[in-house]
mmCIF file of C-alpha atoms in Angstrom:
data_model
loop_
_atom_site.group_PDB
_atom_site.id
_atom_site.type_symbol
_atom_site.label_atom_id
_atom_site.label_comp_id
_atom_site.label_asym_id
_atom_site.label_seq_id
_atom_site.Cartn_x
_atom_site.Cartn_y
_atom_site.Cartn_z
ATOM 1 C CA UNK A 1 17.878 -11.696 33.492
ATOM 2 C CA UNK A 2 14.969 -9.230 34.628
ATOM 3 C CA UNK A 3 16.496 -6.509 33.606
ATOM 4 C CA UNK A 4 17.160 -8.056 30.000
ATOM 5 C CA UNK A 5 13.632 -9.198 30.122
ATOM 6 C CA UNK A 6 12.242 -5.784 30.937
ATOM 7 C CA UNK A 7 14.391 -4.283 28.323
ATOM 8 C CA UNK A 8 13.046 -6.341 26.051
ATOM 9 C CA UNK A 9 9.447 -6.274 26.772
ATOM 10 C CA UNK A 10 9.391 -2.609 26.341
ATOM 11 C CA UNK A 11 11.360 -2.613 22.802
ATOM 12 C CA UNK A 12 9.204 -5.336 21.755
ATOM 13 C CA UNK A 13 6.084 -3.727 22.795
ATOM 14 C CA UNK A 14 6.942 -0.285 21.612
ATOM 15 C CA UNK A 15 7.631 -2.067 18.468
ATOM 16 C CA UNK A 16 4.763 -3.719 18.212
ATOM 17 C CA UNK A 17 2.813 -0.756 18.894
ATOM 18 C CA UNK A 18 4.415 1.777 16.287
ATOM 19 C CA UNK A 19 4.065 -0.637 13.942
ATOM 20 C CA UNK A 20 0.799 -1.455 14.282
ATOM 21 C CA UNK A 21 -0.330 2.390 14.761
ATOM 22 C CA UNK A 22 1.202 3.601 11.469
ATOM 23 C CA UNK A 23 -0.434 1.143 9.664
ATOM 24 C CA UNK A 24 -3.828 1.286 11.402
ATOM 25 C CA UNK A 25 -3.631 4.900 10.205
ATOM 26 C CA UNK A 26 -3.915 3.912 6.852
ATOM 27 C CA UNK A 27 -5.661 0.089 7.242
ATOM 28 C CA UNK A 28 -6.546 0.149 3.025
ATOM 29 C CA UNK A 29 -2.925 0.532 2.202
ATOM 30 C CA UNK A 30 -2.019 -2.788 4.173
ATOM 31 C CA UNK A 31 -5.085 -4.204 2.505
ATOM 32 C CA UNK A 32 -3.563 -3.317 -0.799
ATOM 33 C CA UNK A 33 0.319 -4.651 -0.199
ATOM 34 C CA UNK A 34 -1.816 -8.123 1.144
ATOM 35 C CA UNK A 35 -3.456 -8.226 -2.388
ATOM 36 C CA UNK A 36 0.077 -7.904 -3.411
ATOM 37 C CA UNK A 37 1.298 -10.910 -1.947
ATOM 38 C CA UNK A 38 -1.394 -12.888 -2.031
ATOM 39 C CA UNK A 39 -1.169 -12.456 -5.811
ATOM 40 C CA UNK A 40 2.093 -13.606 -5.745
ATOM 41 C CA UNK A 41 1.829 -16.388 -3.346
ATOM 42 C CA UNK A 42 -0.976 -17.734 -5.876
ATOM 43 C CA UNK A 43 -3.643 -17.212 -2.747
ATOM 44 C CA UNK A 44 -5.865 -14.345 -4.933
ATOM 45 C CA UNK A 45 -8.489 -16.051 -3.463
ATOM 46 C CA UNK A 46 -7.698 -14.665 -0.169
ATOM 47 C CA UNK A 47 -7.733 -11.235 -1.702
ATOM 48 C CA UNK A 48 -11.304 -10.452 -1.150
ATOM 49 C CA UNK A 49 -10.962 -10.809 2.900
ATOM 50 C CA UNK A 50 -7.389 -8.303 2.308
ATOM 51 C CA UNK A 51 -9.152 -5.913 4.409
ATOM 52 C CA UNK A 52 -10.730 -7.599 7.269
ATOM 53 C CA UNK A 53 -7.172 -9.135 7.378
ATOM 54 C CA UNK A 54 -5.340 -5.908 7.507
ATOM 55 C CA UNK A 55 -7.911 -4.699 10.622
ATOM 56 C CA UNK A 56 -7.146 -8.021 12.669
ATOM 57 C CA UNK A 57 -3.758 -7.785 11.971
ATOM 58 C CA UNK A 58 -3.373 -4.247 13.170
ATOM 59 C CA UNK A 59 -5.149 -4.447 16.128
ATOM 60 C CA UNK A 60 -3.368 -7.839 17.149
ATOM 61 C CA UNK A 61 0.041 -6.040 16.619
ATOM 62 C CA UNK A 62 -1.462 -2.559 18.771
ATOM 63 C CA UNK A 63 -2.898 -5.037 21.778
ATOM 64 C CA UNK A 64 -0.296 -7.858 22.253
ATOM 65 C CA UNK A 65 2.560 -4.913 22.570
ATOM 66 C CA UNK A 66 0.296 -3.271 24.770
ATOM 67 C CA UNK A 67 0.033 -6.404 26.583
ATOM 68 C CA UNK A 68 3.346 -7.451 26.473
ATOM 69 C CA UNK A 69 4.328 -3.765 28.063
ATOM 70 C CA UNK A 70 1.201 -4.401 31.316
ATOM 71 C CA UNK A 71 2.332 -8.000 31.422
ATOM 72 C CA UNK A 72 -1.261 -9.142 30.457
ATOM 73 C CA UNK A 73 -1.387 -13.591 30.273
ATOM 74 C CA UNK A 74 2.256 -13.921 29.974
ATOM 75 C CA UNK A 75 1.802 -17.167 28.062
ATOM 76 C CA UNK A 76 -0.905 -16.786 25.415
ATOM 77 C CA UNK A 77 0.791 -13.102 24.748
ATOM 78 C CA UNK A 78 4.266 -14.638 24.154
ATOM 79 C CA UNK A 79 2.688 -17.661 22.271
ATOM 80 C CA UNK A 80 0.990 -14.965 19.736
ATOM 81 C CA UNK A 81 3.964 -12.994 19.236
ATOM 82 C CA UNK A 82 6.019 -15.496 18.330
ATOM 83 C CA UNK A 83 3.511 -16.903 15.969
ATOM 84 C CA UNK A 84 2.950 -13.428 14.702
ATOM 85 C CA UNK A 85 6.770 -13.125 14.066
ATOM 86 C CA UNK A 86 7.291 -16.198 12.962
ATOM 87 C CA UNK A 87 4.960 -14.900 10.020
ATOM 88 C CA UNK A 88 6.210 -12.315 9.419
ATOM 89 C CA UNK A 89 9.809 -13.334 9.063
ATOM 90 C CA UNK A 90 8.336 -16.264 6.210
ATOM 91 C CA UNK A 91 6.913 -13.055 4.645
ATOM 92 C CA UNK A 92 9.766 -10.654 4.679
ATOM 93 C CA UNK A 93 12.156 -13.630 3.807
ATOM 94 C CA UNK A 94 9.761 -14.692 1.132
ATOM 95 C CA UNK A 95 10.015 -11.164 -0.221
ATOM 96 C CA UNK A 96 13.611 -10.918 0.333
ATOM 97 C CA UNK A 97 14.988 -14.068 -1.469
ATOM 98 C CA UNK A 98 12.319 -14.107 -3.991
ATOM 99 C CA UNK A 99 12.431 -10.505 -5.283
ATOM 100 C CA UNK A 100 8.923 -10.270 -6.475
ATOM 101 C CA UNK A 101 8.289 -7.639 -3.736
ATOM 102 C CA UNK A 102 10.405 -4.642 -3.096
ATOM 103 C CA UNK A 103 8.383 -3.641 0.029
ATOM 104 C CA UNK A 104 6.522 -5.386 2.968
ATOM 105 C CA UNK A 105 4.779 -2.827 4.603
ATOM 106 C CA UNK A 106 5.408 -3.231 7.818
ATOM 107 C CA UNK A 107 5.391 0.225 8.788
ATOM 108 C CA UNK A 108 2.929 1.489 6.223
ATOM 109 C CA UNK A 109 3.918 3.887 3.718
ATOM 110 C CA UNK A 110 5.492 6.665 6.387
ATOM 111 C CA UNK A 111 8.362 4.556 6.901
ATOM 112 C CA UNK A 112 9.863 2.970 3.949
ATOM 113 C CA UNK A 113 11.890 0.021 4.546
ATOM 114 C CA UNK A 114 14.130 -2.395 1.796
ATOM 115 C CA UNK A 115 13.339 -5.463 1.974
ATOM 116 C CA UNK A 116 16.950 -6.388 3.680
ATOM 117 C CA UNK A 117 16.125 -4.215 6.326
ATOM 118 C CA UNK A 118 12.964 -5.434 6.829
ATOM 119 C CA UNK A 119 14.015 -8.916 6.917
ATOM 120 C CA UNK A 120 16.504 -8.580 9.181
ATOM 121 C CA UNK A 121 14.458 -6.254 11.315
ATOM 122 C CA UNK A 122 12.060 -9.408 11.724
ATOM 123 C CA UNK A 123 15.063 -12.005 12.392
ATOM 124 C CA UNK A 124 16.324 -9.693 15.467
ATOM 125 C CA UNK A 125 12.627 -9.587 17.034
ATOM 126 C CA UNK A 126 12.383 -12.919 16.302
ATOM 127 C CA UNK A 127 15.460 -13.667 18.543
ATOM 128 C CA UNK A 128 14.387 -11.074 21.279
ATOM 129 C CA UNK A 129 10.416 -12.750 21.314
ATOM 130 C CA UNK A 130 11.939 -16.099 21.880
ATOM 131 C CA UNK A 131 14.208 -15.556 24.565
ATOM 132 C CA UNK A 132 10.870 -13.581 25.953
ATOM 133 C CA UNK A 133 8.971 -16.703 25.266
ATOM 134 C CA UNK A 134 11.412 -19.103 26.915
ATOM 135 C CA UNK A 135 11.410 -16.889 30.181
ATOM 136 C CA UNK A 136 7.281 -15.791 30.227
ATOM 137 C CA UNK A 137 6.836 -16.983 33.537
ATOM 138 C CA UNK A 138 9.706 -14.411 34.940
ATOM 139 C CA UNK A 139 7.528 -11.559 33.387
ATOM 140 C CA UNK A 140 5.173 -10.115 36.301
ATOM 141 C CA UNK A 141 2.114 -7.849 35.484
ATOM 142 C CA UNK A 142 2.093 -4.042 35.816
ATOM 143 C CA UNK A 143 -1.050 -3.666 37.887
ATOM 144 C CA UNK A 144 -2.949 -5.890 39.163
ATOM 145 C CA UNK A 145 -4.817 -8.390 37.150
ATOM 146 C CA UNK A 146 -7.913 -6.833 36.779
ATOM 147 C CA UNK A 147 -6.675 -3.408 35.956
ATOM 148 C CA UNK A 148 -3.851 -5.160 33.592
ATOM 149 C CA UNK A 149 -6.827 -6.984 31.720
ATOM 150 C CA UNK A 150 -8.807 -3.860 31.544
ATOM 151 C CA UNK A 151 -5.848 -1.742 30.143
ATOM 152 C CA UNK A 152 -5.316 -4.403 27.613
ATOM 153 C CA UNK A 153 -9.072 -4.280 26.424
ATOM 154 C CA UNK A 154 -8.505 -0.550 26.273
ATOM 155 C CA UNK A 155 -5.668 -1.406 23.871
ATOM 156 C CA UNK A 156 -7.709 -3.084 21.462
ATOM 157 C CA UNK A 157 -10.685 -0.994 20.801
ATOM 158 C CA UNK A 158 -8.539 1.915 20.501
ATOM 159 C CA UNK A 159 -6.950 -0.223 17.463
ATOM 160 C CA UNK A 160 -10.229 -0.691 15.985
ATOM 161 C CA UNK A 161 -11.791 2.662 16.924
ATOM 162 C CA UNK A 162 -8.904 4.088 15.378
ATOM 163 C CA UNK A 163 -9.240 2.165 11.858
ATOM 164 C CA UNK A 164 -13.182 3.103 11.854
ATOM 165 C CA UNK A 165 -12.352 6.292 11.882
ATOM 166 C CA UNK A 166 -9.617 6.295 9.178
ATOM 167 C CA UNK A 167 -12.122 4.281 6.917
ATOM 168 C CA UNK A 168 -14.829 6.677 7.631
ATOM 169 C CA UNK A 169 -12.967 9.495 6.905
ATOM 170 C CA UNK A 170 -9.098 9.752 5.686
ATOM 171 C CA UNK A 171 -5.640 8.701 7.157
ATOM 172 C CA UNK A 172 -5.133 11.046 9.682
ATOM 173 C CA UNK A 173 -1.408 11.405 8.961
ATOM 174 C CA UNK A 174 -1.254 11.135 4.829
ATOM 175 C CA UNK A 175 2.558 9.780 4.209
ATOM 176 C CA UNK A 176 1.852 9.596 0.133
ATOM 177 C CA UNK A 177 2.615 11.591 -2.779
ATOM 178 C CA UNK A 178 -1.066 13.512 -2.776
ATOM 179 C CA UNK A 179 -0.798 14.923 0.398
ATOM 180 C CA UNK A 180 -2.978 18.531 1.035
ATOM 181 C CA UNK A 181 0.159 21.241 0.299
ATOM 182 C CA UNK A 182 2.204 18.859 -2.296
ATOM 183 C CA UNK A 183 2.791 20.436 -5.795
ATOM 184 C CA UNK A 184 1.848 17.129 -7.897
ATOM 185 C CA UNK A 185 4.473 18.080 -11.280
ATOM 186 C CA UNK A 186 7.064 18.692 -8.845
ATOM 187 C CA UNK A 187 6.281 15.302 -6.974
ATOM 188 C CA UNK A 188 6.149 13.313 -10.732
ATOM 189 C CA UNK A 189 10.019 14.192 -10.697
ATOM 190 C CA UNK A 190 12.534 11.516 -9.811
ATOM 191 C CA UNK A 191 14.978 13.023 -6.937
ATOM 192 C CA UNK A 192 18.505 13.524 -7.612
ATOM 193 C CA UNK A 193 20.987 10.803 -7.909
ATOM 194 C CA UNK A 194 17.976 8.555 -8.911
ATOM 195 C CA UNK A 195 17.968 6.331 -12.001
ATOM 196 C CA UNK A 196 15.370 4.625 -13.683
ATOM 197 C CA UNK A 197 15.340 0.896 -13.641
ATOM 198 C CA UNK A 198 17.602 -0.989 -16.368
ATOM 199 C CA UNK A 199 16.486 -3.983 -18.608
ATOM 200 C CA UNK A 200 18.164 -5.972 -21.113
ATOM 201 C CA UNK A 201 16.646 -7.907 -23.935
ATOM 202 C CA UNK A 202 17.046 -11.914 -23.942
ATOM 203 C CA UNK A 203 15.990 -14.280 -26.829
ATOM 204 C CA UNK A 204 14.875 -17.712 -26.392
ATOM 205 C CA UNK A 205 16.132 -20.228 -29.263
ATOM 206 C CA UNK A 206 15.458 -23.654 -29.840
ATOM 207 C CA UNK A 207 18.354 -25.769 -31.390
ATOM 208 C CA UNK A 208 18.554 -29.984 -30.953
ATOM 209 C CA UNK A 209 15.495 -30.061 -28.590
ATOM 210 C CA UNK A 210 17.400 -27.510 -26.280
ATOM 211 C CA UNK A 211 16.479 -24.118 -25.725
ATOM 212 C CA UNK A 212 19.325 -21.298 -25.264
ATOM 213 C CA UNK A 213 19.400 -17.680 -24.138
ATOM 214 C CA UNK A 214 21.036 -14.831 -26.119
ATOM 215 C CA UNK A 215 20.990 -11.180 -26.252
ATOM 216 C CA UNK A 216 20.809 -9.554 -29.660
ATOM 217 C CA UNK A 217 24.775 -8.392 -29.201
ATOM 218 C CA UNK A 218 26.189 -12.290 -28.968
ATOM 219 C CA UNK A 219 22.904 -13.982 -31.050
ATOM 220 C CA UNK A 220 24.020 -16.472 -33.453
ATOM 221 C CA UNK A 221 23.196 -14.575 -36.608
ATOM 222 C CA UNK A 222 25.173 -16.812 -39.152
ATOM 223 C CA UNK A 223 23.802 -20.218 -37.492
ATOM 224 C CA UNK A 224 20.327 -20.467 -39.210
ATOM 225 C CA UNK A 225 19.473 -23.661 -37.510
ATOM 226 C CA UNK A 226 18.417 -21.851 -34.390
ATOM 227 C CA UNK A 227 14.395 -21.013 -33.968
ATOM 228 C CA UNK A 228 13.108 -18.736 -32.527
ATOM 229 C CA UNK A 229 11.227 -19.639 -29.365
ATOM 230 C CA UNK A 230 10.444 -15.999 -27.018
ATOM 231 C CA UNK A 231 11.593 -12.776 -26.424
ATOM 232 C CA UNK A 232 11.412 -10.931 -22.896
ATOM 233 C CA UNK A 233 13.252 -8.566 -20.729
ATOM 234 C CA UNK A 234 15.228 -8.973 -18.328
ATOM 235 C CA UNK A 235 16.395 -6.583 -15.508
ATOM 236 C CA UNK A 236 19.770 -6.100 -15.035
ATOM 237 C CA UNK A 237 20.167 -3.447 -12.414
ATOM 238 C CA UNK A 238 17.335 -2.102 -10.367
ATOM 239 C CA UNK A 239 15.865 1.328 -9.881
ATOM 240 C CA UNK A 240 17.389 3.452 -7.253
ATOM 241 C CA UNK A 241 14.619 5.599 -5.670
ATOM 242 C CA UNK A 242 11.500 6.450 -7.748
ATOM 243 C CA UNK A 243 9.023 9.695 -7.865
ATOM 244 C CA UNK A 244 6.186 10.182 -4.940
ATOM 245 C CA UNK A 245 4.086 10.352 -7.518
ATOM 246 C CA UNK A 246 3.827 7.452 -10.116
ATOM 247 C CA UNK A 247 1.463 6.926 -13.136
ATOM 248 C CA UNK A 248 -0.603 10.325 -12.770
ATOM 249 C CA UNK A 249 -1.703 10.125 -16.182
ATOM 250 C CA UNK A 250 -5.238 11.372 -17.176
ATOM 251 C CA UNK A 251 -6.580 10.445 -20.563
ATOM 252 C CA UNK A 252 -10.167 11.827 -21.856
ATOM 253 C CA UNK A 253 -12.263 8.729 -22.819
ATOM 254 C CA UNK A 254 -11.305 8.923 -26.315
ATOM 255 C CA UNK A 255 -7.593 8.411 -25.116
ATOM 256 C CA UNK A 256 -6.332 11.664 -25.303
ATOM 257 C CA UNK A 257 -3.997 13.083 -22.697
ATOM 258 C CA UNK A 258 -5.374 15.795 -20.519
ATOM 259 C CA UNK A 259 -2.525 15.613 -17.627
ATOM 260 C CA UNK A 260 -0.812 18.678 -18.232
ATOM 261 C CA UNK A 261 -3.819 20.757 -19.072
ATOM 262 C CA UNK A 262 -5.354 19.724 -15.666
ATOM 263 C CA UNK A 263 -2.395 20.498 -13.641
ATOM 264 C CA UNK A 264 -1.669 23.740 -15.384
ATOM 265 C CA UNK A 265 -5.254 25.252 -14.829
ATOM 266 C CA UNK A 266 -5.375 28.145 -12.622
ATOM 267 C CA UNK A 267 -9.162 27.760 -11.937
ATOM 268 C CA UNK A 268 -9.181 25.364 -9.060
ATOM 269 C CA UNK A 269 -9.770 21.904 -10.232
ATOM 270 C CA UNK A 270 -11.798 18.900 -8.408
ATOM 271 C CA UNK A 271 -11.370 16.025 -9.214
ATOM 272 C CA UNK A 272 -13.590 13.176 -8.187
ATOM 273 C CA UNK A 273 -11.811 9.683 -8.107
ATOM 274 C CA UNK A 274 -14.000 6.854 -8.038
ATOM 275 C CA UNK A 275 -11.706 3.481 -8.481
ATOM 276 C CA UNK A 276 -15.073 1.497 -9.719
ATOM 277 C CA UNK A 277 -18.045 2.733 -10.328
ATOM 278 C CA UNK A 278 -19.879 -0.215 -9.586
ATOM 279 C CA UNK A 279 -17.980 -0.445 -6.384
ATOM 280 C CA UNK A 280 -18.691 3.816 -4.854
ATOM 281 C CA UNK A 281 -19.734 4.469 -1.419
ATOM 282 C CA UNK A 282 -23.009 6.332 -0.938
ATOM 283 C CA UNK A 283 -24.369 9.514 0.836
ATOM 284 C CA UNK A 284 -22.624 12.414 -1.097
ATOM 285 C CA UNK A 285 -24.906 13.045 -3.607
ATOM 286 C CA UNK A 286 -26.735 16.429 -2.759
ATOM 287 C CA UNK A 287 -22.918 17.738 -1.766
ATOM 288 C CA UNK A 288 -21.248 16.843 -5.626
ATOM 289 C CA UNK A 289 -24.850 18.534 -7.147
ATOM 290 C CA UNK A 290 -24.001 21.519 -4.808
ATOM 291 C CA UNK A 291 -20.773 21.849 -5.943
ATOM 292 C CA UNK A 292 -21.811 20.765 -9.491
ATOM 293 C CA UNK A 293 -23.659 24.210 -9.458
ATOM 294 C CA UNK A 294 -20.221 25.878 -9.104
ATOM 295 C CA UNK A 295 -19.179 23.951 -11.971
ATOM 296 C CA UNK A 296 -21.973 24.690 -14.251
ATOM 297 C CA UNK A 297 -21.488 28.840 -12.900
ATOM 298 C CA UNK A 298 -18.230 28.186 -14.479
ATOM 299 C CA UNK A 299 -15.883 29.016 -10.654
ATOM 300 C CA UNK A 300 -14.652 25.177 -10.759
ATOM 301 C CA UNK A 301 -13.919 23.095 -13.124
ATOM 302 C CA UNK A 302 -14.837 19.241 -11.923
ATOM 303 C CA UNK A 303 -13.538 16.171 -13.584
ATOM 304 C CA UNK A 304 -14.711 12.279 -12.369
ATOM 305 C CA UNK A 305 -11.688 10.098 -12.602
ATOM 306 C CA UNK A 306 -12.234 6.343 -12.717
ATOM 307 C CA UNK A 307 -10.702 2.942 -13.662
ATOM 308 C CA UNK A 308 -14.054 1.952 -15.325
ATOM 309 C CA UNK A 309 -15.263 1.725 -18.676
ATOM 310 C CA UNK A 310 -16.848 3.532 -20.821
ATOM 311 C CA UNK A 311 -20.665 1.762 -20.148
ATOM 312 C CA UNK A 312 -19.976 1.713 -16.509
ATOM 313 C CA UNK A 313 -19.493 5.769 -16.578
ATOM 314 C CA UNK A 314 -22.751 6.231 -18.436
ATOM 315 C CA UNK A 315 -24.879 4.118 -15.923
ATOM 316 C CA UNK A 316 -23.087 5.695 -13.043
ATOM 317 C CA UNK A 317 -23.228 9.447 -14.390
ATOM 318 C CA UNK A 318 -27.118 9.014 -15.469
ATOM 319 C CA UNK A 319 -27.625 6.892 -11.627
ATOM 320 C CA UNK A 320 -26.263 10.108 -9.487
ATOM 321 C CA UNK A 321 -27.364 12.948 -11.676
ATOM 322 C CA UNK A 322 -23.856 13.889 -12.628
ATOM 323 C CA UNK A 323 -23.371 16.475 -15.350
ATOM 324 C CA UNK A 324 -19.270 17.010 -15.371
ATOM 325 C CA UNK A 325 -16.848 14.702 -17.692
ATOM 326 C CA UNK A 326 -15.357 11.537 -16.350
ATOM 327 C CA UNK A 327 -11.640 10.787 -17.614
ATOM 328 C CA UNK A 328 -9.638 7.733 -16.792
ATOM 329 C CA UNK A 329 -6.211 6.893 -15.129
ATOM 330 C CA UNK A 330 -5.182 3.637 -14.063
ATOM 331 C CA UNK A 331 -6.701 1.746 -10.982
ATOM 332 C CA UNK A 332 -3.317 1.463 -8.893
ATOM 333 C CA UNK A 333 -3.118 5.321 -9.674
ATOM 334 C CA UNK A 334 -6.439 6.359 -8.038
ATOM 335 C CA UNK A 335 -6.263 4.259 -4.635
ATOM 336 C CA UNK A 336 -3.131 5.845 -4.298
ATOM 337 C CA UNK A 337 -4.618 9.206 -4.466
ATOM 338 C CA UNK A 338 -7.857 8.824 -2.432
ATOM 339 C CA UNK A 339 -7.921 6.158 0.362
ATOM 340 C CA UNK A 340 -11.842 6.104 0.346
ATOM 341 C CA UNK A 341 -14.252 5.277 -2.924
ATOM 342 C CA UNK A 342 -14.985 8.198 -3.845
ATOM 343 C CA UNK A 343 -12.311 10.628 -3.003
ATOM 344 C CA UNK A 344 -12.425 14.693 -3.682
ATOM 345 C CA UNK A 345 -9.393 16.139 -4.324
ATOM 346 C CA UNK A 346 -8.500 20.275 -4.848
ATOM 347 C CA UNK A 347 -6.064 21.577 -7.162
ATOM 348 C CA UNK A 348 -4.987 24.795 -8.042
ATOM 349 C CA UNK A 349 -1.953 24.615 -10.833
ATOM 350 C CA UNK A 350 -1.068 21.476 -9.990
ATOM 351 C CA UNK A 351 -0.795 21.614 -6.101
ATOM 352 C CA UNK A 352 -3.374 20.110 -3.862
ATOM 353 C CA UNK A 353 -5.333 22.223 -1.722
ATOM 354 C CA UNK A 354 -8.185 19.938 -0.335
ATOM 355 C CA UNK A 355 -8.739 16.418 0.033
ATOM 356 C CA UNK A 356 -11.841 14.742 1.303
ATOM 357 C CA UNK A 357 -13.312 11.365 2.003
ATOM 358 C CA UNK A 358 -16.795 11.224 0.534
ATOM 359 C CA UNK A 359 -18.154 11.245 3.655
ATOM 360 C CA UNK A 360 -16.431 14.728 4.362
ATOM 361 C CA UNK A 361 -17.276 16.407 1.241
ATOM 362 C CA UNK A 362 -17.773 20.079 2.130
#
């Protein structure tokens, strides 16, 4: 039994750890899959507090494997891992059986699990935390207390040390699509043996006070008795893998597409996201008007690229002395891109060369 219980405390806490370090790399992508559910679970009024949720839940994950590992309060750390798994099995099971999620996040967007694997990943720690939690009192500290307790505080403002810095500045290991060195057309591309997702068309009809689905193949076209009642589609067989890159399309504010023309330019190309306008972190003002100069010199070209209207652009351009033109590209798009509000990227023909939180502008 101490063997198995060592054993155990070290996958669990090794676990616990990796999991909680990939995703405190990247603390606004958890924020973003927690808007996801929340929206789902009909909670969107959680969705404001996604973030400060995503921070706590990292650094609980980091500490109490930590703590699990130095043998740290044996009974409040097994009584928060089980709770914590617990959770998370209702979540990944949730997204499993329902199907309104594909992905959990549990190891950020480096590691991408199904949501099988996932939930089965949680079911198996779920066993191993229990039999840990039935046998705490077996499970003897490290060190001494007082260098056990210390370690363990060490543990947790390294979590949250290491999520102000990845705020401040930019994941420090980027695992999406718009990674510095990644050729963005060649990224748009579905990989081989992949296939789009498939949908089939299904109308609603009313006959008798009953309502009855058909497709347009086996629709009762001689019974004119039937009315109509909706149309929608439904999927029939999912999509097996999908592009790094999704929904890269930039539109001038007219509407026109500018995508290719952008990624085809040979004269390097920044371009400055900003998600919402309303919504932009300050402080890198006097570095875009230096590298505005460049712009106007004609050695860059610069493009602002924003989820916000037309109004909000004005205000904003007019507010920070900006004299380049703002084009648009969907919202999910642009926090994909840049993981801080606003985000610089290079390109040169399509490939990125730079990327820089806007407190790293050069």
């Amino acid at each position: 039994m101490k063997l198995l219980l060592n054993l155990l405390r070290i996958i669990v806490g090794v676990l616990f750890i990796f999991s909680g370090l990939v995703k405190a790399n990247d603390p606004l992508g958890l924020s973003y899959k927690m808007e996801e559910f929340f929206e789902v679970l009909h909670m969107t009024f959680m969705s404001p507090l996604s973030l400060t949720y995503s921070l706590v839940m990292n650094t609980l994950e980091i500490a109490l494997g930590a703590a699990l590992i130095l043998g740290f309060s044996m009974r409040l750390t097994s009584t928060l891992l089980l709770l914590m798994i617990a959770f998370f099995t209702f979540l990944t099971g949730y997204a499993l059986y329902s199907g309104e999620i594909k992905e959990c996040g549990c190891f950020g967007d480096c590691i991408k699990l199904t949501a099988t694997e996932t939930f089965w990943k949680d079911v198996i720690l779920l066993v191993m935390i229990l039999i840990i939690f039935i046998y705490r009192k077996r499970i003897q500290p490290l060190f001494g207390k007082k260098l056990t307790a210390v370690l363990t505080l060490v543990s947790v403002l390294f979590a949250a040390g290491l999520q102000w810095y990845t705020l401040s500045h930019l994941p420090i290991v980027d695992c999406l699509g718009y990674k510095v060195g990644n050729n963005l057309p060649e990224k748009m591309k579905l990989p081989p043996g992949a296939r789009p997702a498939e949908y089939e068309t299904v109308l609603i009809y009313e006959k008798d006070g009953q309502q009855k689905e058909f497709t347009p193949e086996n629709y009762p076209w001689s019974d004119s008795t039937w009315k109509f009642v909706d149309r929608r589609d439904k999927l029939v067989r999912e999509a097996e893998g999908e592009a790094p890159v999704k929904d890269f399309i930039l539109t001038d504010l007219d509407g026109a597409d500018q995508t290719q023309a952008i990624l085809s330019e040979p004269t390097p190309v920044y371009l400055f996201l900003v998600k919402n306008v309303n919504e932009a972190g300050k402080g890198w003002d006097a570095k875009m008007h230096a590298l505005q100069e460049q712009f106007k010199a004609g050695k860059v070209y610069i493009y602002g690229v924003t989820a916000s209207g037309k109004a909000d652009i004005s205000a904003f351009t007019a507010a920070h002395g900006l004299q380049f033109p703002f084009l648009q590209m969907d919202g999910t798009a642009i926090k994909t891109a840049g993981r801080s509000n606003p985000c610089l990227i290079l390109l040169e023909k399509g490939t990125v060369k730079g990327k820089w939180h806007y407190n790293d502008i050069p």
